[in-house]
Tab-separated table of C-alpha atoms in Angstrom:
chain	number	residue	atom	x	y	z
A	1	MET	CA	25.859	-27.087	21.718
A	2	ARG	CA	22.939	-28.801	19.202
A	3	ARG	CA	19.228	-29.244	19.392
A	4	THR	CA	16.521	-31.033	17.723
A	5	ILE	CA	12.908	-29.497	16.825
A	6	GLU	CA	12.331	-33.168	18.926
A	7	GLN	CA	14.741	-32.183	22.045
A	8	ILE	CA	12.667	-28.740	21.626
A	9	ASN	CA	9.184	-29.987	21.460
A	10	GLU	CA	10.123	-31.939	24.725
A	11	LYS	CA	10.953	-28.733	26.484
A	12	ILE	CA	8.470	-27.228	25.481
A	13	ALA	CA	5.806	-30.039	26.751
A	14	ARG	CA	7.943	-29.901	30.500
A	15	GLY	CA	7.604	-25.943	29.903
A	16	ASP	CA	10.829	-25.197	30.442
A	17	VAL	CA	11.965	-23.809	27.121
A	18	VAL	CA	13.424	-20.809	26.383
A	19	VAL	CA	12.176	-18.445	24.310
A	20	LEU	CA	13.158	-15.326	23.002
A	21	THR	CA	11.835	-12.969	20.157
A	22	ALA	CA	14.380	-11.849	17.771
A	23	GLU	CA	14.925	-8.155	18.975
A	24	GLU	CA	15.013	-10.286	22.176
A	25	ALA	CA	17.770	-12.134	21.240
A	26	ALA	CA	19.612	-9.244	19.093
A	27	ARG	CA	19.858	-7.421	22.527
A	28	LEU	CA	20.981	-10.707	24.208
A	29	ARG	CA	23.732	-11.125	21.308
A	30	GLU	CA	25.144	-7.235	21.688
A	31	SER	CA	25.889	-7.892	25.314
A	32	GLU	CA	26.543	-11.684	25.602
A	33	GLY	CA	27.465	-12.805	21.886
A	34	THR	CA	26.237	-15.298	19.651
A	35	LYS	CA	27.371	-18.235	21.644
A	36	ALA	CA	25.579	-17.209	24.317
A	37	ILE	CA	22.067	-17.706	22.327
A	38	ALA	CA	23.021	-20.904	20.563
A	39	GLN	CA	23.778	-22.386	24.935
A	40	ARG	CA	20.913	-20.873	26.742
A	41	VAL	CA	17.650	-19.964	23.552
A	42	ASP	CA	15.746	-22.783	22.452
A	43	VAL	CA	13.567	-21.027	20.396
A	44	VAL	CA	13.961	-17.477	18.653
A	45	THR	CA	10.301	-16.035	17.630
A	46	THR	CA	10.032	-13.339	14.383
A	47	GLY	CA	7.694	-10.979	13.156
A	48	THR	CA	6.229	-8.721	11.052
A	49	PHE	CA	3.138	-6.791	10.223
A	50	GLY	CA	3.059	-5.244	6.671
A	51	MET	CA	0.827	-5.236	3.241
A	52	MET	CA	0.865	-8.474	1.511
A	53	CYS	CA	-0.793	-7.819	-1.768
A	54	SER	CA	-0.471	-11.604	-2.487
A	55	SER	CA	-3.380	-12.871	-0.423
A	56	GLY	CA	-6.693	-14.097	-0.750
A	57	LEU	CA	-9.610	-16.051	0.649
A	58	PHE	CA	-10.707	-19.709	-0.833
A	59	LEU	CA	-14.508	-19.731	0.553
A	60	ASN	CA	-17.596	-22.400	0.002
A	61	THR	CA	-20.545	-20.949	0.968
A	62	GLY	CA	-23.058	-23.702	0.920
A	63	HIS	CA	-25.547	-24.807	-1.371
A	64	THR	CA	-29.046	-23.341	-1.964
A	65	ASP	CA	-32.195	-24.798	-2.905
A	66	PRO	CA	-32.391	-25.835	-5.551
A	67	PRO	CA	-28.641	-25.403	-6.122
A	68	ALA	CA	-26.940	-22.442	-8.406
A	69	LYS	CA	-23.554	-22.543	-9.881
A	70	LEU	CA	-21.674	-19.015	-8.358
A	71	GLN	CA	-19.686	-18.045	-11.679
A	72	ARG	CA	-19.845	-14.233	-11.735
A	73	VAL	CA	-19.978	-13.752	-8.475
A	74	PHE	CA	-20.406	-10.490	-6.043
A	75	LEU	CA	-19.329	-10.274	-2.457
A	76	ASN	CA	-20.186	-6.414	-1.516
A	77	GLY	CA	-19.903	-5.384	-4.416
A	78	VAL	CA	-16.067	-6.720	-5.432
A	79	GLU	CA	-15.758	-9.344	-8.105
A	80	ALA	CA	-14.636	-12.930	-6.532
A	81	HIS	CA	-13.380	-15.819	-9.141
A	82	GLY	CA	-15.962	-18.190	-9.508
A	83	GLY	CA	-14.548	-21.039	-11.958
A	84	LEU	CA	-14.012	-23.197	-9.258
A	85	ALA	CA	-16.729	-25.997	-8.838
A	86	ALA	CA	-19.990	-24.256	-7.817
A	87	VAL	CA	-20.008	-22.744	-4.689
A	88	ASP	CA	-16.489	-22.388	-4.059
A	89	LEU	CA	-15.381	-19.488	-4.073
A	90	TYR	CA	-11.631	-16.957	-4.581
A	91	MET	CA	-11.807	-13.540	-3.038
A	92	GLY	CA	-8.444	-11.968	-4.073
A	93	ALA	CA	-7.027	-9.051	-1.718
A	94	THR	CA	-6.419	-6.682	-4.234
A	95	GLN	CA	-9.608	-6.787	-6.320
A	96	ALA	CA	-11.387	-3.201	-6.014
A	97	SER	CA	-15.550	-3.040	-6.258
A	98	GLU	CA	-16.855	-1.868	-9.347
A	99	SER	CA	-18.556	1.386	-7.862
A	100	ASP	CA	-15.670	2.365	-5.120
A	101	PRO	CA	-11.718	1.698	-6.380
A	102	ARG	CA	-10.867	2.499	-2.472
A	103	TYR	CA	-12.601	-0.403	-1.133
A	104	GLY	CA	-11.537	-4.295	-2.667
A	105	GLY	CA	-10.723	-7.681	-1.476
A	106	ALA	CA	-8.899	-6.663	1.606
A	107	HIS	CA	-11.558	-4.817	2.954
A	108	VAL	CA	-14.236	-7.558	1.824
A	109	ILE	CA	-12.033	-10.782	4.237
A	110	GLU	CA	-11.495	-8.319	7.165
A	111	ALA	CA	-15.368	-7.564	7.161
A	112	LEU	CA	-16.205	-10.873	6.827
A	113	LEU	CA	-13.430	-11.467	10.207
A	114	ARG	CA	-15.057	-8.604	11.635
A	115	GLY	CA	-18.003	-10.835	11.809
A	116	GLU	CA	-20.154	-8.806	9.651
A	117	ARG	CA	-22.407	-9.583	7.167
A	118	VAL	CA	-21.150	-9.499	3.397
A	119	ARG	CA	-24.138	-9.569	0.391
A	120	LEU	CA	-23.073	-12.239	-2.169
A	121	SER	CA	-25.086	-11.229	-5.475
A	122	ALA	CA	-24.081	-13.773	-7.888
A	123	ARG	CA	-25.531	-15.351	-11.380
A	124	GLY	CA	-24.330	-19.019	-13.389
A	125	ALA	CA	-25.867	-20.825	-16.490
A	126	ARG	CA	-28.998	-22.940	-15.660
A	127	THR	CA	-27.932	-26.606	-15.740
A	128	ASP	CA	-29.356	-29.721	-14.438
A	129	CYS	CA	-27.233	-30.204	-11.864
A	130	TYR	CA	-27.955	-26.079	-10.981
A	131	PRO	CA	-31.357	-25.198	-12.222
A	132	ARG	CA	-31.271	-21.666	-10.445
A	133	GLU	CA	-29.474	-18.673	-12.099
A	134	HIS	CA	-29.459	-15.777	-9.185
A	135	VAL	CA	-28.498	-15.498	-5.688
A	136	GLU	CA	-29.100	-12.956	-3.781
A	137	ALA	CA	-28.463	-13.866	-0.111
A	138	GLU	CA	-26.085	-12.964	2.967
A	139	ILE	CA	-22.768	-14.737	4.293
A	140	THR	CA	-20.962	-13.876	7.729
A	141	LEU	CA	-18.171	-16.216	8.299
A	142	LYS	CA	-19.382	-18.362	10.701
A	143	ASP	CA	-22.379	-19.517	8.729
A	144	ILE	CA	-20.220	-20.330	5.386
A	145	ASN	CA	-18.621	-24.084	5.384
A	146	GLN	CA	-14.759	-22.653	4.830
A	147	ALA	CA	-13.143	-19.941	4.397
A	148	PHE	CA	-9.091	-20.332	4.765
A	149	LEU	CA	-6.336	-17.639	3.447
A	150	PHE	CA	-4.531	-19.131	0.858
A	151	ASN	CA	-1.785	-16.349	-0.307
A	152	PRO	CA	0.403	-17.083	-3.430
A	153	ARG	CA	2.904	-14.923	-1.717
A	154	ASN	CA	4.038	-13.737	1.680
A	155	LEU	CA	6.801	-12.852	3.844
A	156	TYR	CA	10.170	-11.682	1.015
A	157	GLN	CA	12.716	-12.425	2.341
A	158	ASN	CA	14.081	-8.736	2.565
A	159	TYR	CA	12.577	-5.708	0.424
A	160	PRO	CA	14.314	-2.838	-1.721
A	161	ALA	CA	13.811	0.694	-0.077
A	162	ALA	CA	11.892	3.309	-2.333
A	163	THR	CA	13.368	6.614	-2.837
A	164	ASN	CA	12.093	8.953	-6.415
A	165	SER	CA	14.446	11.077	-7.925
A	166	SER	CA	12.184	12.384	-10.472
A	167	GLU	CA	10.474	15.784	-10.819
A	168	ARG	CA	6.430	15.010	-9.273
A	169	VAL	CA	4.865	12.965	-6.358
A	170	LEU	CA	5.162	9.253	-7.217
A	171	TYR	CA	2.676	7.184	-5.408
A	172	THR	CA	3.782	3.686	-5.256
A	173	TYR	CA	2.791	0.435	-3.006
A	174	MET	CA	6.183	1.469	-1.172
A	175	GLY	CA	4.179	4.782	-0.437
A	176	LYS	CA	4.083	8.401	-1.404
A	177	LEU	CA	7.402	9.389	-2.764
A	178	LEU	CA	8.236	13.175	-3.056
A	179	PRO	CA	10.348	13.971	-5.879
A	180	GLY	CA	14.376	14.976	-5.411
A	181	TYR	CA	14.874	11.991	-2.901
A	182	GLY	CA	12.082	13.917	-1.156
A	183	ASN	CA	11.934	10.878	1.085
A	184	VAL	CA	12.891	6.643	1.895
A	185	MET	CA	10.412	4.170	2.637
A	186	TYR	CA	11.164	0.740	3.831
A	187	ALA	CA	9.347	-2.209	3.919
A	188	THR	CA	10.522	-4.667	6.196
A	189	SER	CA	10.533	-5.439	10.250
A	190	GLY	CA	14.439	-5.465	10.192
A	191	GLU	CA	15.564	-7.903	12.770
A	192	LEU	CA	12.151	-9.185	13.232
A	193	SER	CA	11.803	-9.704	9.714
A	194	PRO	CA	11.517	-13.935	9.084
A	195	LEU	CA	13.373	-14.854	6.222
A	196	LEU	CA	16.019	-12.759	7.029
A	197	LYS	CA	17.041	-14.951	10.012
A	198	ASP	CA	16.786	-18.133	8.542
A	199	PRO	CA	18.667	-16.775	5.709
A	200	ASP	CA	19.050	-20.238	3.929
A	201	LEU	CA	16.155	-21.419	5.033
A	202	ARG	CA	16.854	-24.083	6.951
A	203	THR	CA	14.019	-24.263	9.765
A	204	ILE	CA	11.066	-23.806	7.216
A	205	GLY	CA	10.100	-25.550	3.892
A	206	ILE	CA	6.855	-27.082	2.926
A	207	GLY	CA	4.422	-27.630	6.026
A	208	THR	CA	5.903	-25.794	8.714
A	209	ARG	CA	3.402	-23.662	11.209
A	210	VAL	CA	3.474	-20.421	11.344
A	211	PHE	CA	1.658	-17.809	12.788
A	212	LEU	CA	-0.272	-16.000	10.470
A	213	GLY	CA	-2.859	-13.356	11.499
A	214	GLY	CA	-3.569	-14.809	14.584
A	215	ALA	CA	-4.564	-18.572	13.813
A	216	ILE	CA	-1.795	-20.857	13.421
A	217	GLY	CA	-0.738	-21.605	9.536
A	218	TYR	CA	1.325	-23.922	7.434
A	219	VAL	CA	4.140	-23.279	4.338
A	220	ALA	CA	1.682	-24.322	1.661
A	221	TRP	CA	5.097	-24.360	-1.030
A	222	GLU	CA	7.122	-22.015	-2.111
A	223	GLY	CA	5.894	-18.636	-3.207
A	224	THR	CA	5.413	-17.028	-6.610
A	225	GLN	CA	8.313	-14.994	-7.772
A	226	PHE	CA	10.432	-16.825	-5.268
A	227	ASN	CA	14.197	-16.839	-6.009
A	228	ALA	CA	16.953	-18.843	-4.500
A	229	SER	CA	19.340	-16.958	-5.812
A	230	PRO	CA	19.359	-13.040	-4.899
A	231	MET	CA	22.407	-11.289	-4.497
A	232	ARG	CA	24.100	-11.418	-0.584
A	233	ASP	CA	26.465	-9.874	1.097
A	234	GLU	CA	29.318	-11.808	2.736
A	235	SER	CA	27.020	-12.787	5.400
A	236	GLY	CA	24.734	-14.821	3.632
A	237	LEU	CA	21.855	-12.221	3.264
A	238	PRO	CA	20.093	-11.289	1.047
A	239	LEU	CA	20.013	-7.743	-0.307
A	240	THR	CA	17.301	-8.525	-2.845
A	241	PRO	CA	14.139	-9.849	-2.900
A	242	GLY	CA	14.556	-13.558	-2.819
A	243	ALA	CA	12.595	-16.112	-1.077
A	244	THR	CA	8.743	-15.696	-0.231
A	245	LEU	CA	6.512	-18.292	1.068
A	246	ALA	CA	2.378	-19.419	-0.002
A	247	LEU	CA	0.740	-19.819	3.313
A	248	VAL	CA	-2.407	-21.264	4.763
A	249	GLY	CA	-4.758	-20.125	7.593
A	250	ASN	CA	-8.337	-20.565	8.738
A	251	LEU	CA	-9.565	-17.050	9.145
A	252	LYS	CA	-12.381	-18.396	11.487
A	253	GLU	CA	-9.458	-18.429	13.532
A	254	MET	CA	-7.367	-15.269	12.953
A	255	SER	CA	-8.103	-11.919	14.594
A	256	ALA	CA	-8.427	-8.406	12.969
A	257	GLU	CA	-5.752	-7.142	15.297
A	258	PHE	CA	-3.239	-9.870	12.911
A	259	LEU	CA	-5.378	-8.711	9.862
A	260	ARG	CA	-6.309	-4.892	7.753
A	261	ALA	CA	-7.182	-3.817	4.535
A	262	ALA	CA	-5.289	-1.432	3.354
A	263	TYR	CA	-5.970	1.499	0.381
A	264	ILE	CA	-2.982	2.865	-0.864
A	265	PRO	CA	-3.932	6.468	-3.156
A	266	GLY	CA	-2.812	5.860	-6.363
A	267	TYR	CA	-2.069	2.078	-6.806
A	268	GLY	CA	-4.816	0.337	-5.563
A	269	ILE	CA	-6.075	-1.952	-2.321
A	270	SER	CA	-4.072	-4.346	-0.140
A	271	LEU	CA	-4.276	-6.581	2.739
A	272	PHE	CA	-2.137	-5.991	6.005
A	273	LEU	CA	-1.529	-8.869	7.807
A	274	GLY	CA	0.963	-10.347	10.486
A	275	ILE	CA	2.505	-13.091	10.565
A	276	GLY	CA	5.215	-14.744	12.389
A	277	THR	CA	7.960	-17.656	12.163
A	278	ALA	CA	9.211	-19.654	14.957
A	279	ILE	CA	13.052	-20.575	14.729
A	280	PRO	CA	14.672	-23.974	16.601
A	281	ILE	CA	18.037	-22.992	17.338
A	282	LEU	CA	19.515	-25.915	16.506
A	283	ASP	CA	23.546	-24.764	16.606
A	284	GLU	CA	25.436	-21.758	15.931
A	285	ASP	CA	24.838	-21.070	12.964
A	286	ILE	CA	21.184	-20.495	12.957
A	287	ALA	CA	21.903	-18.970	16.664
A	288	GLU	CA	23.676	-16.483	14.811
A	289	SER	CA	21.246	-15.170	12.024
A	290	ALA	CA	18.580	-15.920	14.239
A	291	SER	CA	20.030	-13.245	16.589
A	292	ARG	CA	21.315	-10.668	13.450
A	293	PRO	CA	20.437	-7.044	14.470
A	294	ASP	CA	19.518	-4.468	11.720
A	295	SER	CA	22.867	-2.660	11.943
A	296	LEU	CA	23.728	-6.288	10.590
A	297	ILE	CA	20.672	-6.320	7.830
A	298	LYS	CA	21.291	-4.435	4.538
A	299	THR	CA	19.151	-3.801	1.839
A	300	ALA	CA	19.895	-1.437	-1.133
A	301	ILE	CA	17.349	2.025	-2.160
A	302	LEU	CA	16.099	2.071	-5.550
A	303	ASP	CA	15.258	5.426	-7.008
A	304	TYR	CA	11.604	4.519	-8.149
A	305	GLY	CA	11.790	7.701	-10.583
A	306	ILE	CA	13.361	5.506	-13.500
A	307	PRO	CA	9.856	3.571	-14.663
A	308	ARG	CA	11.134	0.624	-15.817
A	309	ARG	CA	11.850	-3.246	-14.630
A	310	ALA	CA	15.487	-3.130	-13.307
A	311	ARG	CA	14.842	0.128	-10.669
A	312	PRO	CA	18.764	1.701	-10.228
A	313	ARG	CA	20.002	1.058	-7.239
A	314	VAL	CA	21.227	4.595	-5.057
A	315	LYS	CA	22.940	2.586	-2.106
A	316	LEU	CA	23.090	-0.255	0.311
A	317	VAL	CA	21.803	1.257	3.747
A	318	SER	CA	21.423	-0.822	7.159
A	319	TYR	CA	18.122	-1.380	8.597
A	320	ARG	CA	19.723	0.502	11.836
A	321	GLU	CA	20.243	3.801	8.895
A	322	LEU	CA	16.711	3.433	8.214
A	323	ARG	CA	14.755	3.150	11.839
A	324	SER	CA	17.054	6.033	12.396
A	325	GLY	CA	14.286	8.605	10.585
A	326	TYR	CA	16.967	9.586	8.203
A	327	VAL	CA	19.472	8.142	5.413
A	328	GLU	CA	22.262	10.130	3.298
A	329	ILE	CA	22.087	10.569	-0.008
A	330	MET	CA	24.089	12.658	-2.642
A	331	GLY	CA	25.296	13.995	1.187
A	332	LYS	CA	22.141	15.295	2.458
A	333	PRO	CA	19.804	13.897	5.126
A	334	VAL	CA	16.806	11.946	3.749
A	335	LYS	CA	13.614	11.339	5.842
A	336	THR	CA	12.646	8.068	6.217
A	337	GLY	CA	9.056	6.084	6.611
A	338	SER	CA	8.052	2.662	7.338
A	339	ARG	CA	5.420	0.604	5.838
A	340	THR	CA	5.376	-2.331	8.561
A	341	SER	CA	4.805	-1.567	11.474
A	342	MET	CA	6.814	-2.114	14.105
A	343	ARG	CA	4.427	-2.268	16.603
A	344	LEU	CA	2.512	-4.929	15.438
A	345	SER	CA	5.621	-7.463	14.065
A	346	ARG	CA	6.941	-7.495	17.522
A	347	LYS	CA	2.934	-8.578	18.907
A	348	VAL	CA	3.409	-11.130	16.792
A	349	ALA	CA	7.030	-12.767	17.775
A	350	GLU	CA	5.616	-11.786	21.382
A	351	THR	CA	2.188	-13.891	20.768
A	352	LEU	CA	4.522	-16.429	19.660
A	353	ARG	CA	6.681	-16.675	21.684
A	354	GLU	CA	4.247	-17.020	24.327
A	355	TRP	CA	1.919	-19.563	22.702
A	356	ILE	CA	5.333	-21.357	22.664
A	357	ARG	CA	5.981	-20.838	26.284
A	358	ARG	CA	2.157	-22.141	26.870
A	359	GLY	CA	2.695	-24.938	25.048
A	360	VAL	CA	0.287	-24.434	22.485
A	361	PHE	CA	2.058	-23.846	19.684
A	362	ARG	CA	4.836	-27.268	18.773
A	363	LEU	CA	7.837	-26.720	16.300
A	364	SER	CA	7.173	-28.555	13.348
A	365	GLU	CA	9.466	-30.519	11.425
A	366	ARG	CA	9.245	-29.344	7.492
A	367	THR	CA	7.998	-32.102	4.944
A	368	ALA	CA	9.821	-30.862	2.390
A	369	PRO	CA	12.472	-27.890	1.715
A	370	LEU	CA	11.872	-24.841	-0.508
A	371	PRO	CA	14.040	-24.832	-3.966
A	372	VAL	CA	17.925	-24.197	-3.325
A	373	ASP	CA	18.170	-22.872	-6.675
A	374	GLY	CA	16.771	-21.506	-9.296
A	375	GLN	CA	16.579	-17.876	-10.338
A	376	ILE	CA	12.668	-15.742	-11.591
A	377	ARG	CA	11.931	-15.173	-14.783
A	378	ASN	CA	10.648	-12.111	-16.603
A	379	LEU	CA	8.000	-11.990	-19.155
A	380	GLU	CA	9.234	-10.154	-22.380
A	381	ALA	CA	6.087	-8.485	-23.973
B	1	MET	CA	0.495	28.385	18.693
B	2	LYS	CA	-0.693	27.870	15.153
B	3	LEU	CA	-4.113	28.449	13.950
B	4	PHE	CA	-6.058	27.856	10.845
B	5	LEU	CA	-7.616	31.508	9.746
B	6	ARG	CA	-10.941	31.587	7.249
B	7	PHE	CA	-11.254	34.558	5.729
B	8	PRO	CA	-14.709	35.183	4.352
B	9	SER	CA	-14.848	36.246	0.206
B	10	GLN	CA	-15.640	39.873	1.445
B	11	LEU	CA	-12.191	39.880	3.161
B	12	LEU	CA	-9.900	38.617	0.760
B	13	ASP	CA	-8.969	42.378	-0.585
B	14	LYS	CA	-8.553	43.410	2.116
B	15	PRO	CA	-4.427	43.821	4.609
B	16	ILE	CA	-5.954	41.963	7.304
B	17	ILE	CA	-2.637	40.654	8.311
B	18	SER	CA	-0.694	43.676	7.937
B	19	ALA	CA	-3.537	45.664	9.857
B	20	LEU	CA	-3.110	43.560	13.064
B	21	ILE	CA	0.777	43.265	12.966
B	22	ARG	CA	0.155	47.194	12.754
B	23	GLU	CA	-2.139	47.812	15.664
B	24	LYS	CA	-1.283	44.811	18.382
B	25	GLY	CA	2.328	44.513	17.544
B	26	VAL	CA	2.456	40.931	17.128
B	27	GLU	CA	5.201	38.666	15.321
B	28	ILE	CA	3.139	36.203	12.980
B	29	ASN	CA	4.656	33.442	10.426
B	30	ILE	CA	2.813	32.515	7.833
B	31	LEU	CA	3.513	29.176	7.032
B	32	ARG	CA	0.914	28.938	4.156
B	33	ALA	CA	-2.052	31.355	2.759
B	34	SER	CA	-4.568	29.889	-0.568
B	35	VAL	CA	-7.856	31.340	-1.937
B	36	SER	CA	-9.876	27.857	-2.326
B	37	PRO	CA	-12.352	27.329	-5.203
B	38	ARG	CA	-15.370	29.000	-3.086
B	39	GLU	CA	-13.060	32.120	-2.548
B	40	ILE	CA	-12.448	31.651	0.857
B	41	GLY	CA	-9.486	33.036	1.961
B	42	GLU	CA	-7.579	30.662	4.017
B	43	MET	CA	-4.208	30.884	6.170
B	44	VAL	CA	-1.999	28.661	8.681
B	45	VAL	CA	-0.046	30.975	11.054
B	46	ASP	CA	2.294	30.747	13.896
B	47	ILE	CA	1.688	32.928	16.971
B	48	PRO	CA	2.832	33.276	20.190
B	49	GLU	CA	1.128	31.528	23.025
B	50	ASP	CA	0.240	35.147	24.383
B	51	ALA	CA	-1.362	36.841	21.947
B	52	GLY	CA	-4.720	36.357	22.824
B	53	PRO	CA	-5.278	40.471	22.299
B	54	ALA	CA	-4.689	39.537	18.735
B	55	ILE	CA	-7.009	36.462	18.130
B	56	GLU	CA	-9.739	38.312	19.559
B	57	TRP	CA	-8.798	41.373	16.935
B	58	LEU	CA	-8.810	39.049	14.349
B	59	GLU	CA	-12.267	36.949	15.282
B	60	ALA	CA	-13.891	40.799	15.617
B	61	ALA	CA	-12.732	41.476	11.594
B	62	GLY	CA	-14.685	38.575	10.846
B	63	VAL	CA	-11.693	35.519	10.542
B	64	SER	CA	-12.499	32.625	11.461
B	65	VAL	CA	-9.716	31.238	13.797
B	66	ILE	CA	-9.783	27.108	14.854
B	67	PRO	CA	-6.748	25.681	16.250
B	68	LEU	CA	-4.586	23.616	14.202
B	69	ALA	CA	-4.904	20.654	16.289
B	70	GLU	CA	-8.434	20.306	15.420
B	71	LYS	CA	-7.868	20.361	11.691
B	72	ILE	CA	-6.282	17.324	11.441
B	73	VAL	CA	-7.836	14.093	12.713
B	74	ARG	CA	-6.391	10.581	13.455
B	75	HIS	CA	-8.496	7.749	13.671
B	76	GLU	CA	-6.786	5.679	16.906
B	77	GLU	CA	-8.615	2.866	15.772
B	78	ARG	CA	-7.941	2.611	11.947
B	79	CYS	CA	-4.033	3.574	12.620
B	80	VAL	CA	-1.064	0.466	12.714
B	81	ASP	CA	1.047	2.476	13.444
B	82	CYS	CA	3.094	1.637	10.085
B	83	GLY	CA	4.734	5.009	9.618
B	84	SER	CA	3.569	5.229	6.009
B	85	CYS	CA	2.760	9.201	7.099
B	86	VAL	CA	6.484	9.845	9.301
B	87	GLY	CA	8.319	9.443	5.701
B	88	VAL	CA	5.960	12.268	4.032
B	89	CYS	CA	6.038	14.782	6.909
B	90	LEU	CA	8.543	17.094	6.795
B	91	SER	CA	7.455	18.932	9.610
B	92	GLY	CA	8.272	16.091	11.973
B	93	ALA	CA	4.761	17.016	13.324
B	94	LEU	CA	3.699	12.920	12.759
B	95	HIS	CA	6.803	10.956	14.366
B	96	MET	CA	7.461	8.021	15.899
B	97	LYS	CA	7.796	7.015	20.063
B	98	ASN	CA	9.020	4.143	20.644
B	99	ASP	CA	6.872	2.350	17.473
B	100	ALA	CA	3.836	4.385	18.126
B	101	LEU	CA	3.206	7.189	15.770
B	102	GLN	CA	2.549	10.537	17.718
B	103	PHE	CA	0.862	13.257	16.002
B	104	ASP	CA	2.097	17.604	17.371
B	105	PRO	CA	-0.050	19.898	16.161
B	106	ASP	CA	2.161	22.852	16.894
B	107	ALA	CA	5.524	21.493	14.621
B	108	CYS	CA	2.361	20.809	11.670
B	109	PHE	CA	2.255	22.928	8.752
B	110	PHE	CA	-0.607	22.074	7.501
B	111	CYS	CA	0.654	21.103	4.275
B	112	LEU	CA	-1.481	17.911	3.993
B	113	PHE	CA	0.623	15.762	2.463
B	114	CYS	CA	0.149	13.394	5.132
B	115	ILE	CA	-3.700	12.650	3.736
B	116	ASP	CA	-3.303	10.139	1.888
B	117	SER	CA	0.195	8.565	2.452
B	118	CYS	CA	-2.111	6.764	5.098
B	119	PRO	CA	-2.819	2.933	3.604
B	120	THR	CA	-5.661	2.751	6.356
B	121	GLN	CA	-7.114	6.395	5.741
B	122	ALA	CA	-6.573	7.083	9.668
B	123	LEU	CA	-5.853	10.853	9.009
B	124	GLU	CA	-8.288	13.555	7.959
B	125	ALA	CA	-8.347	17.029	7.213
B	126	LEU	CA	-11.837	18.400	8.558
B	127	GLU	CA	-13.060	20.981	6.230
């Protein structure tokens, strides 16, 4: 059974497309096998809701009269990057406020999305084009020109889980790691996780339409630290961080349900984002990967107690083991905790499924593929 | 039943709990005991559900008795049900049910590991 994206879009237009979330597909596979998926299902939707530090917002505030060049710019006390044209700014999600380390760029982005007034404080060099040196103003999402997320790195294809062999509590971006292998924290949505369901990136590339923060977004580019050559298991699934995507989408269309600022004590600011993809079931190979259940998807547990770039691997585990609440390390059960909300990951996949069923989200052919080779480089310093 | 007990500074040198056990014959499991920098004694205890007279005895002795369920506040509107707190909750009081966070105050031992584990600051321990 083979399908094309064009055929699937015709079914969407006719209203008889068959769409399942990746979880529903995994259950159907367990009862009826991958052939049934390939025969009966046109699209599988994925979803994740996790913290993605490498995210941020481009915005254009509009010009004052007389105009000013916004060079050193603060939004609610958080510095935005002004090294662009006069009133173009970039608010990075992890930038922290100078007065409150628990408040940062992600909070500014969430405040804008919630319709709150955000304080703009800026200064710049006086020039003939831009005679005004200081601007103090309030901005709201609806009153500024453009506001789009442009996230250089989202959707890591698999991510290692974390534990801690050391004798002190570690405060990491993977959460609070208790000493003596006291717990294991993990951070993907497993069988719902977008890039794990199409491990060879056959159906996603530059220009592909995605779900981003409750709106329709697009793949802009390969993500930073994209790794086309991760270690893979016998079925081809990455066991170490693999592909990443740079995503773009209109903040004005997003929903605060799928975008939430985060502050990780001892680490800093991050941004929770809901992201999902729609995988066209073009053939049986894609049916197989898109329906793979937690029990067949593995990740490594790394020891964050060793503060090196290459952290030692403790063991490999499946997401089914991680989600059971305990994994075994050195013969003892160790408690697990997730950094990704499964409830909201599922809601992303279900929302996208409903968009496709209602015909408001069409599948897209990619404009260009993502890289198929190359490894990530390190900085020797 | 889990209780949070607060002892004013003038009671810190009195053997209150042993007096309570002798006089009321009540079974008490002390989970945590400390003296705060402000010289207030704080204790988390587990006592039987039918130990109402013991609570009255403690209050008459000058000890404040607060059910533990009222000490940990979960701000549900901030919680995204990620599970970061579950990974540090050794008592199992914070746990997932159908991927939604649940808090069972009777299991809690008030270690407070969870409070700074939450990335959305949805958990708070009241003073």
